[in-house]
Short mmCIF file of C-alpha atoms in Angstrom, two decimals:
data_model
loop_
_atom_site.label_atom_id
_atom_site.label_comp_id
_atom_site.label_asym_id
_atom_site.label_seq_id
_atom_site.Cartn_x
_atom_site.Cartn_y
_atom_site.Cartn_z
CA MET A 1 -37.31 -0.98 10.69
CA SER A 2 -34.90 -0.93 13.59
CA ASN A 3 -34.91 -4.72 13.49
CA PHE A 4 -33.48 -4.63 9.98
CA TYR A 5 -30.81 -2.16 11.02
CA ASN A 6 -29.87 -4.36 13.98
CA LYS A 7 -29.67 -7.45 11.72
CA VAL A 8 -27.36 -5.59 9.36
CA SER A 9 -25.13 -4.52 12.23
CA LEU A 10 -24.93 -8.13 13.45
CA ALA A 11 -24.01 -9.33 9.97
CA TYR A 12 -20.95 -7.10 9.98
CA THR A 13 -19.94 -7.47 13.62
CA LYS A 14 -17.93 -10.19 15.35
CA PRO A 15 -16.75 -10.55 18.94
CA MET A 16 -14.07 -8.01 19.71
CA ASN A 17 -11.28 -10.59 19.96
CA LYS A 18 -11.93 -12.20 16.56
CA ARG A 19 -11.00 -11.31 13.00
CA MET A 20 -13.54 -11.57 10.17
CA THR A 21 -12.46 -13.70 7.25
CA LEU A 22 -13.00 -12.79 3.62
CA GLN A 23 -15.51 -15.65 3.36
CA GLU A 24 -17.52 -14.35 6.32
CA ILE A 25 -17.50 -10.82 4.90
CA SER A 26 -18.60 -12.12 1.51
CA GLN A 27 -21.45 -14.04 3.15
CA ALA A 28 -22.48 -10.92 5.08
CA ASN A 29 -22.41 -8.89 1.88
CA GLN A 30 -24.59 -11.44 0.07
CA TRP A 31 -27.15 -11.50 2.89
CA ILE A 32 -27.26 -7.74 3.18
CA ASN A 33 -27.54 -7.20 -0.57
CA GLY A 34 -30.60 -9.45 -0.59
CA GLU A 35 -32.12 -7.63 2.37
CA ILE A 36 -31.47 -4.25 0.77
CA ASN A 37 -33.12 -5.27 -2.49
CA ASP A 38 -36.16 -6.58 -0.62
CA THR A 39 -36.35 -3.59 1.68
CA LEU A 40 -35.74 -0.86 -0.90
CA SER A 41 -38.49 -2.33 -3.04
CA VAL A 42 -40.84 -0.85 -0.42
CA ASN A 43 -38.78 2.34 -0.10
CA SER A 44 -37.04 1.41 3.14
CA TYR A 45 -33.41 1.91 3.99
CA GLY A 46 -30.49 -0.51 3.94
CA MET A 47 -26.76 -0.89 4.07
CA PRO A 48 -24.17 -0.55 1.28
CA GLN A 49 -24.57 -2.93 -1.64
CA SER A 50 -20.87 -3.10 -2.43
CA GLY A 51 -17.61 -2.98 -0.53
CA SER A 52 -16.70 -5.26 2.30
CA THR A 53 -16.55 -4.07 5.88
CA VAL A 54 -14.64 -4.96 8.98
CA SER A 55 -15.40 -4.91 12.68
CA GLN A 56 -14.58 -2.04 15.00
CA ARG A 57 -11.81 -4.22 16.43
CA GLU A 58 -10.17 -4.14 13.02
CA ASN A 59 -10.89 -0.44 12.60
CA SER A 60 -8.85 0.25 15.71
CA SER A 61 -5.84 -1.46 14.15
CA PHE A 62 -6.12 0.05 10.70
CA LEU A 63 -2.92 0.48 8.76
CA PRO A 64 -0.89 3.52 9.78
CA VAL A 65 0.07 5.08 6.46
CA THR A 66 2.77 7.40 7.72
CA GLN A 67 2.25 7.42 11.47
CA PRO A 68 0.78 5.07 14.09
CA ALA A 69 -2.98 4.84 14.22
CA SER A 70 -4.66 6.17 17.31
CA ALA A 71 -7.76 4.88 19.01
CA PRO A 72 -10.88 6.96 18.45
CA THR A 73 -11.11 9.63 21.09
CA SER A 74 -13.43 12.48 21.81
CA PRO A 75 -12.13 15.67 20.21
CA VAL A 76 -13.03 17.77 23.25
CA GLY A 77 -10.25 20.28 23.82
CA SER A 78 -8.54 19.53 20.50
CA PRO A 79 -8.03 22.02 17.62
CA VAL A 80 -10.74 20.15 15.73
CA SER A 81 -13.25 20.65 18.54
CA GLN A 82 -12.36 24.34 18.68
CA LEU A 83 -13.06 24.63 14.95
CA LEU A 84 -16.38 22.85 15.34
CA SER A 85 -17.26 25.14 18.23
CA ASP A 86 -16.42 28.17 16.08
CA LEU A 87 -18.68 26.87 13.31
CA SER A 88 -21.54 26.47 15.78
CA ASN A 89 -20.99 29.96 17.17
CA ILE A 90 -21.47 31.42 13.70
CA THR A 91 -25.18 30.66 13.90
CA LEU A 92 -25.66 32.40 17.26
CA ASP A 93 -26.26 35.59 15.29
CA PRO A 94 -30.02 35.60 14.54
CA ASN A 95 -29.25 37.06 11.11
CA TRP A 96 -26.38 34.71 10.29
CA GLN A 97 -27.93 33.72 6.96
CA ALA A 98 -27.45 37.24 5.61
CA ILE A 99 -23.65 36.98 5.72
CA LYS A 100 -23.58 33.65 3.83
CA SER A 101 -23.68 34.34 0.11
CA THR A 102 -23.79 30.73 -1.16
CA VAL A 103 -25.69 27.54 -0.40
CA ARG A 104 -22.39 25.85 0.35
CA GLU A 105 -21.54 28.41 3.04
CA ARG A 106 -24.97 28.08 4.63
CA ASN A 107 -24.77 24.29 4.63
CA ALA A 108 -21.26 24.44 6.07
CA ALA A 109 -22.60 26.49 8.98
CA MET A 110 -24.83 23.55 9.87
CA PHE A 111 -21.95 21.06 10.03
CA ASN A 112 -21.89 19.40 13.49
CA ASN A 113 -24.36 22.03 14.67
CA ASP A 114 -27.35 21.45 16.99
CA LEU A 115 -29.29 24.25 15.28
CA MET A 116 -32.26 22.67 13.43
CA ALA A 117 -30.72 19.21 13.88
CA ASP A 118 -33.37 16.54 13.39
CA ILE A 119 -31.24 13.41 13.83
CA TYR A 120 -28.36 12.49 16.15
CA PHE A 121 -25.76 9.76 15.70
CA VAL A 122 -24.03 8.10 18.64
CA VAL A 123 -20.82 7.07 16.93
CA GLY A 124 -18.04 4.78 18.16
CA ASN A 125 -17.72 1.64 20.24
CA PRO A 126 -18.71 1.73 23.93
CA GLY A 127 -16.45 3.95 25.97
CA HIS A 128 -15.40 6.01 22.95
CA THR A 129 -18.71 7.34 21.65
CA GLN A 130 -19.50 10.82 20.41
CA ARG A 131 -23.00 12.25 19.89
CA ILE A 132 -23.08 14.06 16.56
CA PRO A 133 -25.96 16.28 15.40
CA SER A 134 -27.05 16.11 11.78
CA HIS A 135 -29.73 17.21 9.35
CA LYS A 136 -31.64 14.57 7.42
CA TYR A 137 -32.09 16.62 4.25
CA ILE A 138 -28.38 17.29 3.78
CA LEU A 139 -27.44 13.67 4.47
CA ALA A 140 -30.12 12.34 2.14
CA THR A 141 -28.96 14.52 -0.76
CA GLY A 142 -25.46 13.07 -0.47
CA SER A 143 -26.11 9.36 0.19
CA SER A 144 -28.68 6.91 -1.10
CA VAL A 145 -28.37 4.99 2.17
CA PHE A 146 -29.29 8.06 4.23
CA TYR A 147 -32.13 8.85 1.82
CA ALA A 148 -33.63 5.38 2.27
CA MET A 149 -33.01 5.58 6.01
CA PHE A 150 -34.87 8.88 6.51
CA TYR A 151 -37.34 9.17 3.64
CA GLY A 152 -38.17 5.61 2.66
CA GLY A 153 -41.62 4.17 3.09
CA LEU A 154 -40.49 2.36 6.26
CA ALA A 155 -38.14 5.09 7.49
CA ASP A 156 -37.03 4.87 11.09
CA THR A 157 -38.53 7.63 13.21
CA LYS A 158 -35.97 7.46 16.01
CA GLU A 159 -34.21 10.71 16.83
CA GLU A 160 -30.95 8.97 17.73
CA ILE A 161 -29.09 6.25 15.80
CA GLU A 162 -26.20 4.23 17.20
CA VAL A 163 -23.27 3.57 14.86
CA PRO A 164 -20.85 1.41 16.90
CA ASP A 165 -18.76 0.20 13.95
CA VAL A 166 -17.52 3.64 12.83
CA GLU A 167 -14.87 5.90 14.33
CA PRO A 168 -16.17 9.37 15.27
CA THR A 169 -13.36 11.12 13.40
CA ALA A 170 -14.17 9.17 10.23
CA PHE A 171 -17.88 9.92 10.55
CA LEU A 172 -17.12 13.64 10.94
CA THR A 173 -14.95 13.46 7.80
CA LEU A 174 -17.92 12.00 5.94
CA LEU A 175 -20.22 14.75 7.25
CA ARG A 176 -17.70 17.45 6.39
CA TYR A 177 -17.77 16.23 2.79
CA LEU A 178 -21.58 16.08 2.68
CA TYR A 179 -22.04 19.52 4.28
CA CYS A 180 -19.03 21.47 3.06
CA ASP A 181 -17.89 19.62 -0.09
CA GLU A 182 -14.45 19.34 1.54
CA ILE A 183 -12.27 16.24 1.93
CA GLN A 184 -9.75 16.36 4.76
CA LEU A 185 -7.92 13.06 5.17
CA GLU A 186 -5.45 12.10 7.87
CA PRO A 187 -3.02 9.16 7.72
CA ASP A 188 -4.28 7.49 10.91
CA THR A 189 -8.00 7.64 9.98
CA VAL A 190 -8.03 7.34 6.18
CA LEU A 191 -8.92 3.62 6.20
CA ALA A 192 -11.70 4.23 8.72
CA THR A 193 -12.95 6.98 6.41
CA LEU A 194 -12.86 4.60 3.44
CA TYR A 195 -14.95 2.19 5.50
CA VAL A 196 -17.63 4.76 6.31
CA ALA A 197 -17.66 6.07 2.72
CA LYS A 198 -18.41 2.57 1.47
CA LYS A 199 -20.90 1.91 4.26
CA TYR A 200 -23.02 4.90 3.22
CA ILE A 201 -22.23 4.64 -0.52
CA VAL A 202 -20.41 7.94 -1.04
CA PRO A 203 -18.18 6.92 -3.98
CA HIS A 204 -16.33 10.20 -4.51
CA LEU A 205 -15.09 10.23 -0.92
CA ALA A 206 -14.16 6.54 -1.20
CA ARG A 207 -12.16 7.25 -4.37
CA ALA A 208 -10.35 10.12 -2.63
CA CYS A 209 -9.39 7.75 0.21
CA VAL A 210 -8.03 5.19 -2.23
CA ASN A 211 -6.02 7.86 -4.07
CA TYR A 212 -4.62 9.08 -0.76
CA LEU A 213 -3.57 5.55 0.18
CA GLU A 214 -1.97 4.94 -3.22
CA THR A 215 0.18 8.05 -2.92
CA SER A 216 1.16 7.10 0.65
CA LEU A 217 2.00 3.50 -0.25
CA THR A 218 5.47 2.26 0.75
CA ALA A 219 7.07 -1.12 1.32
CA LYS A 220 6.61 -0.70 5.08
CA ASN A 221 2.82 -0.44 4.88
CA ALA A 222 2.12 -2.38 1.67
CA CYS A 223 1.26 -5.74 3.27
CA LEU A 224 -1.19 -4.32 5.78
CA LEU A 225 -2.74 -2.12 3.12
CA LEU A 226 -3.03 -5.17 0.85
CA SER A 227 -4.91 -6.97 3.61
CA GLN A 228 -7.32 -4.07 4.06
CA SER A 229 -7.79 -3.46 0.32
CA ARG A 230 -8.82 -7.11 -0.06
CA LEU A 231 -11.47 -6.59 2.63
CA PHE A 232 -12.66 -3.39 0.98
CA GLU A 233 -12.64 -5.02 -2.47
CA GLU A 234 -10.44 -2.34 -4.07
CA PRO A 235 -8.69 -4.15 -6.97
CA GLU A 236 -6.71 -1.13 -8.20
CA LEU A 237 -5.30 -0.50 -4.74
CA MET A 238 -4.52 -4.21 -4.40
CA GLN A 239 -2.56 -4.08 -7.67
CA ARG A 240 -0.53 -1.08 -6.47
CA CYS A 241 0.23 -2.98 -3.25
CA TRP A 242 1.39 -6.02 -5.19
CA GLU A 243 3.72 -3.89 -7.31
CA VAL A 244 5.42 -2.62 -4.17
CA ILE A 245 5.52 -6.01 -2.42
CA ASP A 246 6.91 -7.80 -5.48
CA ALA A 247 9.68 -5.25 -6.03
CA GLN A 248 10.62 -4.55 -2.41
CA ALA A 249 9.69 -7.91 -0.91
CA GLU A 250 12.43 -8.07 1.71
CA ILE A 251 11.52 -4.69 3.19
CA ALA A 252 7.78 -5.46 3.02
CA LEU A 253 8.10 -8.87 4.68
CA HIS A 254 10.31 -7.50 7.46
CA SER A 255 7.91 -4.62 8.20
CA ASP A 256 6.17 -4.48 11.57
CA GLY A 257 2.74 -4.58 9.96
CA PHE A 258 3.28 -7.85 8.11
CA VAL A 259 2.49 -9.94 11.20
CA ASP A 260 -0.95 -8.27 11.45
CA ILE A 261 -2.27 -9.33 8.05
CA ASP A 262 -5.12 -11.85 7.88
CA ALA A 263 -4.57 -15.52 7.04
CA ASP A 264 -5.99 -15.25 3.51
CA THR A 265 -3.61 -12.40 2.65
CA LEU A 266 -0.73 -14.41 4.12
CA GLN A 267 -1.57 -17.27 1.77
CA SER A 268 -1.70 -14.94 -1.21
CA VAL A 269 1.76 -13.55 -0.33
CA LEU A 270 3.36 -16.97 0.25
CA GLY A 271 1.85 -18.28 -2.98
CA ARG A 272 2.98 -15.29 -5.04
CA GLU A 273 5.03 -16.31 -8.10
CA THR A 274 6.54 -12.89 -8.82
CA ILE A 275 7.60 -11.93 -5.31
CA ASN A 276 11.23 -10.92 -5.59
CA CYS A 277 13.23 -12.31 -2.66
CA LYS A 278 15.02 -15.40 -1.41
CA GLU A 279 12.89 -18.21 -0.05
CA THR A 280 14.57 -17.86 3.34
CA ILE A 281 13.04 -14.38 3.68
CA LEU A 282 9.57 -15.81 3.09
CA TRP A 283 10.22 -18.57 5.64
CA GLU A 284 11.29 -16.04 8.28
CA ALA A 285 8.25 -13.87 7.54
CA ALA A 286 5.90 -16.86 7.87
CA MET A 287 7.46 -17.80 11.21
CA ASN A 288 7.08 -14.23 12.49
CA TRP A 289 3.43 -14.17 11.44
CA ALA A 290 2.80 -17.54 13.10
CA SER A 291 4.28 -16.31 16.39
CA ALA A 292 2.05 -13.22 16.28
CA GLU A 293 -1.00 -15.34 15.45
CA CYS A 294 -0.28 -17.58 18.43
CA SER A 295 -0.27 -14.48 20.63
CA ARG A 296 -3.58 -13.36 19.15
CA ARG A 297 -5.04 -16.78 19.95
CA GLU A 298 -3.44 -16.69 23.41
CA ILE A 299 -1.45 -19.89 22.91
CA GLU A 300 2.26 -20.56 23.30
CA PRO A 301 4.29 -20.02 20.10
CA THR A 302 5.68 -23.57 20.09
CA PRO A 303 6.70 -25.16 16.78
CA SER A 304 3.61 -27.38 16.77
CA ASN A 305 1.29 -24.42 17.49
CA LYS A 306 2.93 -22.29 14.83
CA ARG A 307 2.46 -25.10 12.33
CA GLN A 308 -1.17 -25.38 13.40
CA VAL A 309 -1.92 -21.68 12.85
CA LEU A 310 -0.11 -21.64 9.51
CA ASP A 311 -2.16 -24.63 8.40
CA SER A 312 -2.07 -25.03 4.60
CA ALA A 313 -0.03 -21.82 4.16
CA LEU A 314 3.05 -23.80 5.25
CA TYR A 315 2.88 -25.84 2.04
CA LEU A 316 3.14 -22.69 -0.08
CA LEU A 317 6.74 -22.18 1.06
CA ARG A 318 9.18 -23.49 -1.54
CA LEU A 319 11.65 -25.13 0.80
CA PRO A 320 13.37 -27.13 -1.98
CA ALA A 321 14.21 -23.80 -3.67
CA MET A 322 16.54 -22.97 -0.77
CA SER A 323 20.15 -24.03 -0.97
CA LEU A 324 21.11 -27.11 1.02
CA GLU A 325 23.02 -24.90 3.47
CA GLU A 326 20.07 -22.53 3.92
CA PHE A 327 17.69 -25.41 4.59
CA ALA A 328 20.07 -27.23 6.95
CA ASN A 329 20.77 -24.11 9.04
CA GLY A 330 17.16 -22.91 9.03
CA PRO A 331 13.95 -24.93 8.62
CA ALA A 332 15.62 -28.28 9.32
CA GLN A 333 16.49 -27.20 12.87
CA MET A 334 13.36 -25.29 13.90
CA GLY A 335 11.12 -28.22 14.79
CA MET A 336 8.40 -27.09 12.39
CA LEU A 337 8.79 -30.04 10.02
CA THR A 338 8.06 -33.67 10.67
CA LEU A 339 10.96 -36.12 10.67
CA GLU A 340 9.69 -37.61 7.42
CA GLU A 341 9.53 -34.19 5.76
CA THR A 342 13.05 -33.35 6.91
CA VAL A 343 14.49 -36.63 5.61
CA ASP A 344 12.66 -36.32 2.28
CA LEU A 345 13.94 -32.78 1.80
CA PHE A 346 17.53 -33.81 2.50
CA LEU A 347 17.13 -36.67 0.03
CA HIS A 348 15.76 -34.19 -2.50
CA TYR A 349 18.99 -32.23 -2.24
CA THR A 350 21.38 -35.16 -2.30
CA ALA A 351 19.84 -38.31 -3.82
CA SER A 352 19.54 -39.11 -7.51
CA ASN A 353 16.21 -40.86 -6.85
CA LYS A 354 14.30 -37.99 -5.31
CA PRO A 355 11.17 -38.57 -3.17
CA ARG A 356 7.83 -36.92 -3.85
CA LEU A 357 7.46 -33.72 -1.77
CA THR A 358 4.45 -31.82 -0.48
CA TYR A 359 6.30 -28.51 -1.00
CA PRO A 360 6.68 -26.78 -4.39
CA THR A 361 10.09 -27.53 -5.88
CA LYS A 362 10.39 -24.81 -8.55
CA PRO A 363 11.89 -21.46 -7.55
CA ARG A 364 9.71 -18.39 -7.94
CA ILE A 365 10.20 -16.52 -11.18
CA GLY A 366 10.48 -13.16 -9.40
CA LEU A 367 10.57 -9.96 -11.44
CA LYS A 368 12.42 -9.36 -14.68
CA PRO A 369 14.45 -6.13 -14.64
CA GLN A 370 13.72 -3.62 -17.38
CA THR A 371 16.16 -1.11 -18.81
CA CYS A 372 15.77 2.47 -19.97
CA HIS A 373 18.50 3.25 -22.57
CA ARG A 374 18.90 7.00 -22.87
CA PHE A 375 21.54 7.22 -25.64
CA GLN A 376 21.25 6.21 -29.28
CA SER A 377 24.98 5.58 -29.73
CA CYS A 378 28.30 5.62 -27.90
CA ALA A 379 31.83 6.68 -28.85
CA TYR A 380 35.32 7.27 -27.49
CA ARG A 381 38.03 9.82 -28.18
CA SER A 382 41.67 10.09 -27.20
CA ASN A 383 41.06 12.94 -24.76
CA GLN A 384 37.81 11.86 -23.03
CA TRP A 385 35.91 10.44 -21.07
CA ARG A 386 38.02 11.10 -17.91
CA TYR A 387 37.07 10.74 -14.23
CA ARG A 388 39.50 11.70 -11.44
CA GLY A 389 36.78 11.65 -8.76
CA ARG A 390 34.37 13.92 -10.59
CA CYS A 391 30.62 13.25 -10.50
CA ASP A 392 28.49 12.17 -13.44
CA SER A 393 24.85 12.96 -12.75
CA ILE A 394 21.47 13.18 -14.49
CA GLN A 395 17.94 14.05 -13.36
CA PHE A 396 14.92 12.00 -14.39
CA SER A 397 11.20 11.55 -13.75
CA VAL A 398 8.66 8.83 -14.62
CA ASP A 399 4.94 8.83 -15.34
CA ARG A 400 4.27 5.62 -13.35
CA ARG A 401 5.66 4.25 -10.12
CA VAL A 402 8.82 2.18 -10.71
CA PHE A 403 11.60 0.75 -8.57
CA ILE A 404 15.17 1.63 -9.51
CA VAL A 405 17.42 -1.42 -9.21
CA GLY A 406 20.70 0.10 -10.40
CA PHE A 407 22.52 1.77 -13.30
CA GLY A 408 24.29 0.67 -16.45
CA LEU A 409 27.70 2.35 -16.86
CA TYR A 410 30.31 2.58 -19.60
CA GLY A 411 33.79 1.17 -19.04
CA SER A 412 37.31 1.52 -20.39
CA SER A 413 37.96 2.32 -24.06
CA THR A 414 41.68 1.45 -23.74
CA GLY A 415 41.50 -2.21 -22.76
CA ALA A 416 40.32 -4.23 -19.78
CA SER A 417 40.20 -2.38 -16.47
CA ASP A 418 38.78 -2.63 -12.95
CA TYR A 419 36.62 0.21 -11.66
CA THR A 420 35.40 1.26 -8.25
CA VAL A 421 32.23 3.28 -8.28
CA LYS A 422 29.91 5.04 -5.87
CA ILE A 423 26.33 5.24 -7.10
CA GLU A 424 23.59 7.34 -5.52
CA LEU A 425 19.91 8.05 -6.00
CA LYS A 426 18.64 11.32 -4.52
CA ARG A 427 15.44 13.31 -4.24
CA LEU A 428 15.73 17.03 -3.40
CA GLY A 429 19.24 16.46 -2.12
CA ARG A 430 18.26 13.59 0.20
CA ILE A 431 20.04 10.30 -0.46
CA LEU A 432 17.50 7.53 -0.99
CA ALA A 433 20.07 4.83 -1.74
CA GLU A 434 23.79 4.51 -2.32
CA ASN A 435 26.32 1.78 -2.90
CA ASN A 436 30.10 1.55 -3.16
CA THR A 437 30.98 -1.34 -5.43
CA LYS A 438 33.29 -2.56 -8.19
CA PHE A 439 32.91 -3.79 -11.74
CA PHE A 440 35.22 -5.15 -14.41
CA SER A 441 35.25 -3.59 -17.87
CA ASP A 442 36.47 -5.87 -20.67
CA GLY A 443 37.34 -2.95 -22.93
CA SER A 444 34.20 -3.23 -25.07
CA SER A 445 31.45 -0.65 -25.54
CA ASN A 446 29.03 -2.79 -23.54
CA THR A 447 27.45 -1.33 -20.43
CA PHE A 448 28.23 -2.82 -17.02
CA HIS A 449 25.51 -3.05 -14.39
CA VAL A 450 25.86 -1.94 -10.79
CA TYR A 451 23.06 -2.34 -8.24
CA PHE A 452 21.69 -0.94 -5.02
CA ALA A 453 21.18 -3.25 -2.04
CA HIS A 454 17.39 -2.93 -2.40
CA PRO A 455 15.18 -1.55 -5.18
CA VAL A 456 14.23 2.08 -4.57
CA GLN A 457 10.67 3.30 -5.05
CA VAL A 458 10.39 6.21 -7.50
CA ASP A 459 7.02 7.95 -7.62
CA PRO A 460 5.55 9.56 -10.76
CA GLU A 461 5.87 13.22 -11.74
CA LEU A 462 8.79 13.90 -9.37
CA PHE A 463 12.41 14.47 -10.36
CA TYR A 464 15.18 12.27 -8.96
CA THR A 465 18.94 12.52 -9.37
CA ALA A 466 21.09 9.55 -10.45
CA SER A 467 24.81 9.96 -9.78
CA ALA A 468 28.00 7.94 -10.24
CA ILE A 469 31.60 8.67 -9.24
CA LEU A 470 34.02 6.30 -10.98
CA ASP A 471 37.67 5.56 -10.38
CA GLY A 472 39.58 3.39 -12.85
CA ALA A 473 41.02 3.68 -16.36
CA GLU A 474 41.04 7.33 -17.33
CA LEU A 475 39.48 6.94 -20.74
CA SER A 476 36.11 5.28 -21.28
CA TYR A 477 33.25 5.13 -23.71
CA PHE A 478 30.53 7.76 -23.41
CA GLY A 479 27.01 8.11 -24.78
CA GLN A 480 25.84 10.51 -27.43
CA GLU A 481 22.61 11.45 -29.20
CA GLY A 482 20.73 11.42 -25.91
CA LEU A 483 16.96 11.81 -25.71
CA SER A 484 15.04 13.90 -23.21
CA GLU A 485 12.00 11.57 -23.31
CA ILE A 486 12.12 7.78 -23.64
CA ASN A 487 9.43 5.10 -23.49
CA ALA A 488 10.69 1.97 -21.73
CA GLY A 489 7.94 -0.63 -21.86
CA CYS A 490 4.86 1.21 -20.63
CA VAL A 491 6.81 3.73 -18.54
CA THR A 492 7.86 7.13 -19.89
CA PHE A 493 11.13 8.58 -18.59
CA GLN A 494 12.01 12.26 -18.89
CA PHE A 495 15.58 13.52 -18.43
CA GLN A 496 17.08 16.89 -17.65
CA CYS A 497 20.57 18.08 -16.73
CA SER A 498 21.69 17.99 -13.11
CA SER A 499 23.58 20.77 -11.34
CA GLU A 500 25.51 18.05 -9.47
CA SER A 501 27.13 16.81 -12.67
CA THR A 502 30.76 18.01 -12.64
CA ASN A 503 32.16 15.67 -15.29
CA GLY A 504 30.15 16.69 -18.34
CA THR A 505 27.26 14.21 -18.21
CA GLY A 506 23.97 15.69 -19.42
CA VAL A 507 20.93 14.85 -21.49
CA GLN A 508 22.79 14.81 -24.82
CA GLY A 509 25.82 12.74 -23.78
CA GLY A 510 28.00 11.30 -21.06
CA GLN A 511 27.77 8.52 -18.50
CA ILE A 512 24.91 6.63 -16.83
CA PRO A 513 23.52 5.38 -20.14
CA GLU A 514 21.00 3.03 -18.48
CA LEU A 515 18.52 3.03 -15.61
CA ILE A 516 17.62 -0.51 -14.52
CA PHE A 517 14.19 -0.83 -12.91
CA TYR A 518 11.23 -2.97 -11.96
CA GLY A 519 7.92 -1.76 -13.29
CA PRO A 520 4.68 -2.74 -15.01
CA VAL A 521 5.31 -4.79 -18.13
CA SER A 522 2.14 -3.91 -20.02
CA GLU A 523 -0.70 -1.42 -19.88
CA ASN A 524 -3.15 -4.01 -18.54
CA HIS A 525 -0.82 -5.33 -15.82
#
């Protein structure tokens, strides 16, 4: 039986300096699924039937959700080790069972405890291992993999099992759930925990990891998390990542983690139709990734080597969608393109008889902004709406993650006028985005749009404050018949008055009639 376990480990393990591709992982999954079916038919044990895995090398560079990941270390001397020691000391009392009133409490006392342990796991890659005591019965009641491993017809009788592809901290998180029914996730080990939850088929823990990652998702970690969610075959998490990357593409592509994504994920990003940024940003991101990949392969980041590592991904860049000036000052001078490609691209810009190109010529469609209109009508009167540096403000929340692009504002009711305006978006008094800009009002009741430099992520079920301070013609249009709840597409907005509003704006009437945002366009998107 140990031979089967070793074969499974080999199927999921590569040399420490190499990255597994999605194709290799898929092939490993297919092989292992077949072995599991054959083996379980005679009540043996196997590996997970679903969910891709990655090597320990990749585990050590898992995405840091809110803080840098740390290498697996022994918890000796840490607060965690002290807690584990305290748990073990509980059972030193020969009558310890009498003070535990529930099965859960008695099981929890056995967590990471040598008392009655009948199996040990040596967890972690060489040099960073930890020997962890366990109890077969408890593990088998929480995982079909452990059940087959310990109680199958061909169960392994070894007293010690090596698990080199799992981080000790992640394995202890799994055991804590199985023993104590508790889930304690940390940002630097959550992906490693997701891996071990899938490895031993513990779906509730895996779902908790995915939920944790979704709530921690930002533009700065979205690309790396997309790469990992593809490996783990988590489509819902992948979709959440794409929503962030599409809307905040410039921030995502400039993030430190972007250069660490795998080649297949790079191709999916460069081929994305709805990614919302200039083509020059994608070019710069591809060049940064190529330089990092050259370093990983221990070759010089010369133009020819960068082109080699990019391979077919280079032809996903829509160079003709750049302006002539952008192309001439960027790609044309970097030595990445052949002379023929450079000439053909210049002819594409300037000649009436354009040559056939190997690069896509159509610009990306990007994202279409949506608008939440919070008033049913607008009006003007001879004595309002006046400004004089006062703040118009409103609070709002959403039921799904969106990205605020800017606001629609009312302008002059007494003829054409120029306005200067400061717009802000806050959460609990902290400024998330602001912009000082201008707009021209033609004297109509139309709204005039003002934008932030970058879309701002707004998470569900939290209240945010939208503010505007205008300076221009004293009298302007204002909204009336405001609604406290509005459905915009498939997103529900809720509004409430803001204490920061010093110019009369509230739910029923006033300024800031529109919130402009990127968000899902249908329920099945």
